[in-house]
Amino acid sequence: MVPSRRPWNLGATPSLRGLWRVGRAREPEPGMARPAPASPAARPFPYTGPGRLRTGRGRDTLVSSDEDSSARSAARPALAQCRALSVDWAGPGSPHRLYLTVQQALLDKGCENKSQGTKEEKLPKRQAPAPRRDREAQEAGGTMNVEKTGGRLFGSGRCSSLGGPPGAAPMVHRMVEAMSQLQEEKARLQEELAAMQERLALQDSDQQATSTQPQNQVENLKEKLISQAQEVSRLRSELGGTDLEKHRDLLVAENERLRQEMRRFEAELQELRAKPAAPCTGCEHSQESAQLRDKLSQLQLEVAENKGMLSELNLEVQQKTDRLAEVELRLKDCLAEKAQEEERLSRRLRDSHETIASLQAQSPPIKYVIRTVEVESSKTKQALSESQARNQHLQEQVAMQRQVLKEMEQQLQSSHQLTAQLRAQIAMYESELERAHGQMLEEMQSLEEDKNRAIEEAFARAQVEMKAVHENLAGVRTNLLTLQPALRTLTSDYNGLKRQVRGFPLLLQEALKSVKAEIGQAIEEVNSNNQELLRKYRRELQLRKKCHNELVRLKGNIRVIARVRPVTKEDGEGPDATNAVTFDADDDSIIHLLHKGKPVSFELDKVFSPRASQQDVFQEVQALITSCIDGFNVCIFAYGQTGAGKTYTMEGTPDNPGINQRALQLLFSEVQEKASDWEYTITVSAAEIYNEVLRDLLGQEPQEKLEIRLCPDGSGQLYVPGLTEFQVQSVDDINKVFEFGHTNRTTEFTNLNEHSSRSHALLIVTVRGVDCSTGLRTTGKLNLVDLAGSERVGKSGAEGSRLREAQHINKSLSALGDVIAALRSRQGHVPFRNSKLTYLLQDSLSGDSKTLMVVQVSPVEKNTSETLYSLKFAERVRSVELGPGSRRAELGSWSSQEHLEWEPACQTPQPSARAHSAPGSGTTSRPGSIRRKLQPLA
Ligand SMILES: Nc1ncnc2c1ncn2[C@@H]1O[C@H](COP(=O)(O)OP(=O)(O)OP(=O)(O)O)[C@@H](O)[C@H]1O
C-alpha cells in the first residue's frame, strides 16, 4: 500500500531571510501578532538573550555562541523521541524564533515512542494552516513540498494565530490522529527511504556542490562581518573619541589650572589692596602706583573676560563631549548589532552544517536540507543585499559622524589656540603683576627710608626747637616777674576807669541837655534870621516889581514895535514883488520905506527885520506878560494889512509857536516858581468880533451875540455875560481850549480864511493870585488881539458884504485910533464905546494898563501904500502916553463870594471835558490858535 503523500508546508519555517530582517520594521503577516517592542521586558516571549537555547519542554538553556553546538548536543539526547529545538534571536528588532522540529521517533522508532509522551506530541495538530503556509512559501520564492515522513517545521510563537488556542482539546485530538497516521505511514517511509538512498547516491555529486555553495556564501558573509567590525573599530579609532575626551580632559584641567591661578592673583591683589597706602602723595612713585593699579584693574577686567570665554568654551566642550558620547553610544549599538548579527550568522552557519551533516546521514532529510539550503541561499543573498544596504547606511552615518567630529576637532583646535592665547596673556599679566609688585615693594622700601629719614630730621628739629622754647620760657618767666608790678598798676587804673564809666551816663545826660538847649537856641536864631531874610526877600521882590514896572513905564505904557515879514511865494515876482523896506544898521527902531520912489522913515520902539525869529519878538514882549502876573492889565495887538504876518506873530506855527503860546508857557512857569508863596488861577476866554458882533468862541452856542456890560457892583468894571471862561493849568489845556474855539469857528463859517482875515480875534487870559502869607489878591488880564486886516476900503474896491466888512473893520480900527488919540490928548472923555473892540479892551487901554502894538509890515513894493498907512498909525499910537501904570491890587479887597458875583456868567468847565465833547474835534489845527487860517485852495 502506497501511503498517500501529504505535502508539508514549510512556508512558515523561519528562514535565513527572516533572520536577516532583524531590526527592520516590518508589518506583521495577516493573522499574526504585531512584532513586540525591542525592550526585553516588553517582549511577548520570554527573553532568552543571545545564544539562549530553548527546548521544546519549555526549559531554557543558556549557552554561549561557542557552547551552542555542545549545548545542543547535550540537549539532543533529552529529545529522544520528540525534540524541539529552538534558537531565539534577541536582536533589537522583532524577535524571530526558529523551530526545527525533528521527530526522530517518527523517523526511527515509529509510533511506539508515542506512548512515552512528550509535550511536543501533545501539541495541537496544525493541519489547517498548512495550505496557507504553502502559499506563503511559494510567494516568498522558497516553497518546498516534502512528503509527510514525520518531519515538521513550523514557526514557534504563532500557534494562536495558526490554528487555534494552544491546549485546546480539538486540536490535540487532531494532532493525535495525525500522529497515528504518521505511524501508519512508517512502512511506506521505509520504502521510500530506500528509494531516496538510491537517488541520493545519484545526486551525490550535485549534493556536494549544492552544500558547499551556501557554506561559501556564509563564509563570505562572515568575512564581511568581520571586515565590517574591523572597519567599525577603525572608524571608531579614527573618529578619535578618545582624542576628544583627552582634549576635553586637557581643557578641563587647563581651565581648572587657570581658575586656580586667577584665585591666586585675586588673593595677591587683595593683599596688595589691604596694604596701607603710601604716605607720599603726589610723588613719582605714587603716580606710578596709581598707573599700575589702573593697569591691574584693566588686567582684572581682561581676566574676567577671559574667564567668561573659558566658561563658554567649557560649555562648548561639554556639549561636544555629550554629542561624542551619543555618537559612541550609537556606535556601540551598531557594534552590538553587528556582533549579534555575526553571532546569529555563525550560529546559522553551524546549524546549516549540522543540518547538512544530518541530511547527509539521512538521504530524505538531506534532500530536504539541500532544498532548504537552496531556498536559504536565495534568502541569504537577499539578506546580504540588505546587509550591504544597511552597511552603506552605516557608512554614511559614519561619514556624517566623521564630519561632525572633524568640525568638533576644528572647534577644539580653535579653543586650544584661544586657550594658548589666554594663557599667554595671563603669563604676560603675571609678569606685569610681578613687575608692579616689585616696583611697589621698591617704592615702599624707599618710602620707608624717606619716612625714617624725615622722622629723624623732624626729631632733630624738634629737639632744637624745644631747646629754643625752653630758653624763651625762661625769658618769659623773668619778664613775668618784672611785669607783675606793671600789672598791678594797670589793674588799679582799670578800677579807676571802671568807676568813671559808672558815672558816665549821668554826665552824658547832662551833656545832652546842654547840647539840646544850645541846638534849640541855634534853631531859634536861624528861624529869626529866616524871617528877616524872608522879609528882605519880599521887600526885594516888591522892589524888583517896582523897578520892572518903572522900566515898562520908562519904555512907555503904549509901546509899538514893527515886524517885517519876509518875501513869500504869494508875493509873486516882478517889480511889485521887490523889497521896499530897509533898516538902519545902527538903530533897530528905524525903518525906511521906499514909497513911490521917496524914502520914508519911521521911528518906533523896535523894528524886527524878516530875519527875526519868534523868540526874538517874544523876548521883547515877555516883560509885559510878567507884569500881568503882578496884577497889571496888558494888551498886545497885532496890526497890519491882510497877509502882513499878524497871525504868524501871534499864533505862529505848531513847531514854531507865536506870542500866544509862549506867553502862556511863561505864565505857567512863573506861576510855578511862585507857587510856594502865591496861589494863582489862570483862566482863558476866546472871542471874536466880526462886523461889530461879539461872539464867544468857547461857548456852546458860538453864533450867539454877546454884549459888554458894566459890573453891577458899581466898580465900573466891564464884563461879558455868557462869555465862557476856562481854567487852565498847563499848555495842553490851552491847546485843547484853542482846538475847541477853532472848531466853533469852522462850524460857523465855510470860508474860514476870508472870515478870519475880516474879524478881530481875542484871547483873554486872566491871572488871579493870592499871596499865601499876606492874603494880598491880584488880578491881571492879558489881551492878545489878532486884528482884522487894515486895508482901506477905497483901495480894495470892495463892494456889498465886503464893503460892509471893511467898513466895520475900519470903524473899529479908527475907534481904536480915536481912543488912543483921546488918551494921548488926555481928554476927559475917551470914546471906548465907539466900537466893540475898544469897549471890550477898555480895561486894558485905560490908564493903569500896558499896551503893545506889533505892526506887521509887508516888505514888497505893491503893498507900500498900506505899509505906509500902517506905519503912520503905529507912530501915532506910540506917541500916546497912558499915564503911570497902576496895579489892580487890593489888600483883601474881594472875597471869593465877590469874585463869583463879579463873574456872574463865568463858566469854568474843565477844558479837557469840553474839548472831548466838542464837535469836529478831529479837525487839524495849530495849537494855541484861535484865529486860524486855512491855506487857500490852489
Ligand atoms: N515873520 C515871518 N516869517 C515867515 N513867514 C511869515 C512871517 N510873517 C508872515 N509870514 C507868512 O506870511 C503869510 C501871511 O501871514 P499871516 O496869515 O500871518 O498874515 P495876516 O496878517 O495874519 O493875514 P490876515 O489878515 O489875513 O489874517 C503866511 O503864510 C505866513 O506864514
mmCIF file of N, CA and C in Angstrom, residues 8 54-59 78-86 97 99-106 113-114 116-126 150-157 159 171-172 174-176 178-179 182:
data_model
loop_
_atom_site.group_PDB
_atom_site.id
_atom_site.type_symbol
_atom_site.label_atom_id
_atom_site.label_comp_id
_atom_site.label_asym_id
_atom_site.label_seq_id
_atom_site.Cartn_x
_atom_site.Cartn_y
_atom_site.Cartn_z
ATOM 1 N N TRP A 8 3.927 18.828 3.114
ATOM 2 C CA TRP A 8 4.200 19.612 4.339
ATOM 3 C C TRP A 8 4.519 21.044 3.958
ATOM 4 N N ARG A 54 16.318 27.192 23.589
ATOM 5 C CA ARG A 54 15.038 26.812 24.189
ATOM 6 C C ARG A 54 14.674 25.407 23.734
ATOM 7 N N THR A 55 14.320 24.638 24.668
ATOM 8 C CA THR A 55 13.909 23.276 24.315
ATOM 9 C C THR A 55 12.412 23.241 24.189
ATOM 10 N N GLY A 56 11.995 22.210 23.598
ATOM 11 C CA GLY A 56 10.547 22.070 23.408
ATOM 12 C C GLY A 56 9.814 21.869 24.710
ATOM 13 N N ARG A 57 10.544 21.491 25.738
ATOM 14 C CA ARG A 57 9.858 21.311 27.023
ATOM 15 C C ARG A 57 9.719 22.617 27.801
ATOM 16 N N GLY A 58 10.148 23.622 27.243
ATOM 17 C CA GLY A 58 9.986 24.915 27.920
ATOM 18 C C GLY A 58 11.162 25.256 28.780
ATOM 19 N N ARG A 59 12.170 24.408 28.815
ATOM 20 C CA ARG A 59 13.336 24.758 29.622
ATOM 21 C C ARG A 59 14.322 25.490 28.734
ATOM 22 N N ALA A 78 18.115 14.378 25.319
ATOM 23 C CA ALA A 78 16.860 14.543 26.065
ATOM 24 C C ALA A 78 15.677 14.555 25.139
ATOM 25 N N LEU A 79 15.980 14.778 23.892
ATOM 26 C CA LEU A 79 14.866 14.785 22.934
ATOM 27 C C LEU A 79 14.879 13.489 22.146
ATOM 28 N N ALA A 80 14.862 12.463 22.808
ATOM 29 C CA ALA A 80 14.996 11.181 22.143
ATOM 30 C C ALA A 80 13.840 10.883 21.238
ATOM 31 N N GLN A 81 12.675 11.126 21.716
ATOM 32 C CA GLN A 81 11.501 10.763 20.920
ATOM 33 C C GLN A 81 10.953 11.947 20.129
ATOM 34 N N CYS A 82 10.798 12.968 20.797
ATOM 35 C CA CYS A 82 10.280 14.169 20.076
ATOM 36 C C CYS A 82 11.056 15.374 20.543
ATOM 37 N N ARG A 83 11.850 15.929 19.695
ATOM 38 C CA ARG A 83 12.757 17.014 20.128
ATOM 39 C C ARG A 83 12.382 18.312 19.409
ATOM 40 N N ALA A 84 12.272 19.209 20.224
ATOM 41 C CA ALA A 84 12.008 20.548 19.642
ATOM 42 C C ALA A 84 13.186 21.445 19.918
ATOM 43 N N LEU A 85 13.770 21.936 18.883
ATOM 44 C CA LEU A 85 14.958 22.769 19.068
ATOM 45 C C LEU A 85 14.627 24.196 18.581
ATOM 46 N N SER A 86 14.906 25.048 19.438
ATOM 47 C CA SER A 86 14.590 26.445 19.047
ATOM 48 C C SER A 86 15.772 27.344 19.353
ATOM 49 N N ARG A 97 12.004 33.396 15.907
ATOM 50 C CA ARG A 97 12.339 32.098 16.542
ATOM 51 C C ARG A 97 12.297 30.983 15.496
ATOM 52 N N TYR A 99 12.183 27.165 14.914
ATOM 53 C CA TYR A 99 11.946 25.824 15.477
ATOM 54 C C TYR A 99 12.299 24.785 14.419
ATOM 55 N N LEU A 100 13.164 24.021 14.784
ATOM 56 C CA LEU A 100 13.422 22.865 13.914
ATOM 57 C C LEU A 100 12.988 21.631 14.699
ATOM 58 N N THR A 101 11.944 21.175 14.248
ATOM 59 C CA THR A 101 11.420 20.015 14.977
ATOM 60 C C THR A 101 11.610 18.738 14.145
ATOM 61 N N VAL A 102 12.337 17.966 14.690
ATOM 62 C CA VAL A 102 12.557 16.684 14.007
ATOM 63 C C VAL A 102 12.019 15.564 14.890
ATOM 64 N N GLN A 103 11.090 14.959 14.432
ATOM 65 C CA GLN A 103 10.523 13.874 15.232
ATOM 66 C C GLN A 103 11.258 12.584 14.866
ATOM 67 N N GLN A 104 12.289 12.434 15.666
ATOM 68 C CA GLN A 104 13.104 11.274 15.416
ATOM 69 C C GLN A 104 12.310 9.973 15.626
ATOM 70 N N ALA A 105 11.353 10.122 16.536
ATOM 71 C CA ALA A 105 10.576 8.908 16.827
ATOM 72 C C ALA A 105 9.809 8.447 15.611
ATOM 73 N N LEU A 106 9.326 9.472 14.850
ATOM 74 C CA LEU A 106 8.553 9.133 13.660
ATOM 75 C C LEU A 106 9.453 8.532 12.592
ATOM 76 N N ASN A 113 6.981 4.998 20.267
ATOM 77 C CA ASN A 113 7.522 6.050 21.113
ATOM 78 C C ASN A 113 6.489 7.041 21.551
ATOM 79 N N LYS A 114 5.393 6.988 20.885
ATOM 80 C CA LYS A 114 4.340 7.938 21.224
ATOM 81 C C LYS A 114 3.883 7.785 22.657
ATOM 82 N N GLN A 116 5.599 7.254 25.202
ATOM 83 C CA GLN A 116 6.444 7.961 26.186
ATOM 84 C C GLN A 116 5.950 9.377 26.448
ATOM 85 N N GLY A 117 5.263 9.904 25.510
ATOM 86 C CA GLY A 117 4.583 11.216 25.739
ATOM 87 C C GLY A 117 5.518 12.385 25.955
ATOM 88 N N THR A 118 5.627 13.169 24.989
ATOM 89 C CA THR A 118 6.347 14.446 25.135
ATOM 90 C C THR A 118 5.363 15.585 24.984
ATOM 91 N N LYS A 119 5.810 16.664 25.433
ATOM 92 C CA LYS A 119 4.932 17.841 25.322
ATOM 93 C C LYS A 119 4.684 18.179 23.881
ATOM 94 N N GLU A 120 5.716 17.921 23.060
ATOM 95 C CA GLU A 120 5.563 18.289 21.660
ATOM 96 C C GLU A 120 4.517 17.435 20.983
ATOM 97 N N GLU A 121 4.489 16.180 21.429
ATOM 98 C CA GLU A 121 3.487 15.308 20.861
ATOM 99 C C GLU A 121 2.076 15.756 21.208
ATOM 100 N N LYS A 122 1.997 16.400 22.357
ATOM 101 C CA LYS A 122 0.661 16.827 22.771
ATOM 102 C C LYS A 122 0.247 18.144 22.141
ATOM 103 N N LEU A 123 1.173 18.652 21.393
ATOM 104 C CA LEU A 123 0.815 19.924 20.762
ATOM 105 C C LEU A 123 -0.301 19.710 19.758
ATOM 106 N N PRO A 124 -1.134 20.683 19.531
ATOM 107 C CA PRO A 124 -2.229 20.501 18.598
ATOM 108 C C PRO A 124 -1.701 20.293 17.189
ATOM 109 N N LYS A 125 -2.415 19.473 16.526
ATOM 110 C CA LYS A 125 -2.038 19.168 15.149
ATOM 111 C C LYS A 125 -2.370 20.344 14.260
ATOM 112 N N ARG A 126 -1.356 20.790 13.491
ATOM 113 C CA ARG A 126 -1.559 22.015 12.700
ATOM 114 C C ARG A 126 -1.767 21.622 11.267
ATOM 115 N N GLY A 150 7.204 12.564 8.774
ATOM 116 C CA GLY A 150 7.373 12.821 10.211
ATOM 117 C C GLY A 150 8.100 14.103 10.496
ATOM 118 N N GLY A 151 8.825 14.648 9.495
ATOM 119 C CA GLY A 151 9.481 15.949 9.725
ATOM 120 C C GLY A 151 8.468 17.085 9.791
ATOM 121 N N ARG A 152 8.682 17.987 10.678
ATOM 122 C CA ARG A 152 7.712 19.059 10.841
ATOM 123 C C ARG A 152 8.425 20.359 11.173
ATOM 124 N N LEU A 153 8.084 21.295 10.446
ATOM 125 C CA LEU A 153 8.732 22.613 10.653
ATOM 126 C C LEU A 153 7.664 23.685 10.767
ATOM 127 N N PHE A 154 7.707 24.401 11.811
ATOM 128 C CA PHE A 154 6.665 25.454 11.942
ATOM 129 C C PHE A 154 7.208 26.611 12.784
ATOM 130 N N GLY A 155 6.593 27.734 12.711
ATOM 131 C CA GLY A 155 7.034 28.931 13.450
ATOM 132 C C GLY A 155 6.522 28.933 14.865
ATOM 133 N N SER A 156 7.456 28.931 15.751
ATOM 134 C CA SER A 156 7.076 28.993 17.165
ATOM 135 C C SER A 156 6.554 30.371 17.525
ATOM 136 N N GLY A 157 5.676 30.353 18.512
ATOM 137 C CA GLY A 157 5.110 31.638 18.972
ATOM 138 C C GLY A 157 3.975 32.083 18.140
ATOM 139 N N CYS A 159 1.385 29.951 17.335
ATOM 140 C CA CYS A 159 0.397 28.882 17.406
ATOM 141 C C CYS A 159 -0.991 29.425 17.442
ATOM 142 N N MET A 171 -7.848 20.452 18.888
ATOM 143 C CA MET A 171 -6.567 20.487 18.233
ATOM 144 C C MET A 171 -5.706 19.309 18.673
ATOM 145 N N VAL A 172 -5.724 18.987 19.947
ATOM 146 C CA VAL A 172 -4.937 17.859 20.475
ATOM 147 C C VAL A 172 -5.377 16.547 19.822
ATOM 148 N N ARG A 174 -6.751 16.213 16.971
ATOM 149 C CA ARG A 174 -6.326 16.171 15.581
ATOM 150 C C ARG A 174 -4.855 15.828 15.494
ATOM 151 N N MET A 175 -4.070 16.338 16.435
ATOM 152 C CA MET A 175 -2.662 16.023 16.463
ATOM 153 C C MET A 175 -2.415 14.540 16.667
ATOM 154 N N VAL A 176 -3.183 13.978 17.585
ATOM 155 C CA VAL A 176 -3.037 12.536 17.877
ATOM 156 C C VAL A 176 -3.369 11.696 16.634
ATOM 157 N N ALA A 178 -3.179 12.690 13.647
ATOM 158 C CA ALA A 178 -2.112 12.851 12.675
ATOM 159 C C ALA A 178 -0.927 11.977 12.987
ATOM 160 N N MET A 179 -0.618 11.891 14.258
ATOM 161 C CA MET A 179 0.492 11.041 14.661
ATOM 162 C C MET A 179 0.235 9.582 14.316
ATOM 163 N N LEU A 182 0.773 9.121 10.873
ATOM 164 C CA LEU A 182 2.201 9.076 10.590
ATOM 165 C C LEU A 182 2.770 7.683 10.874
#
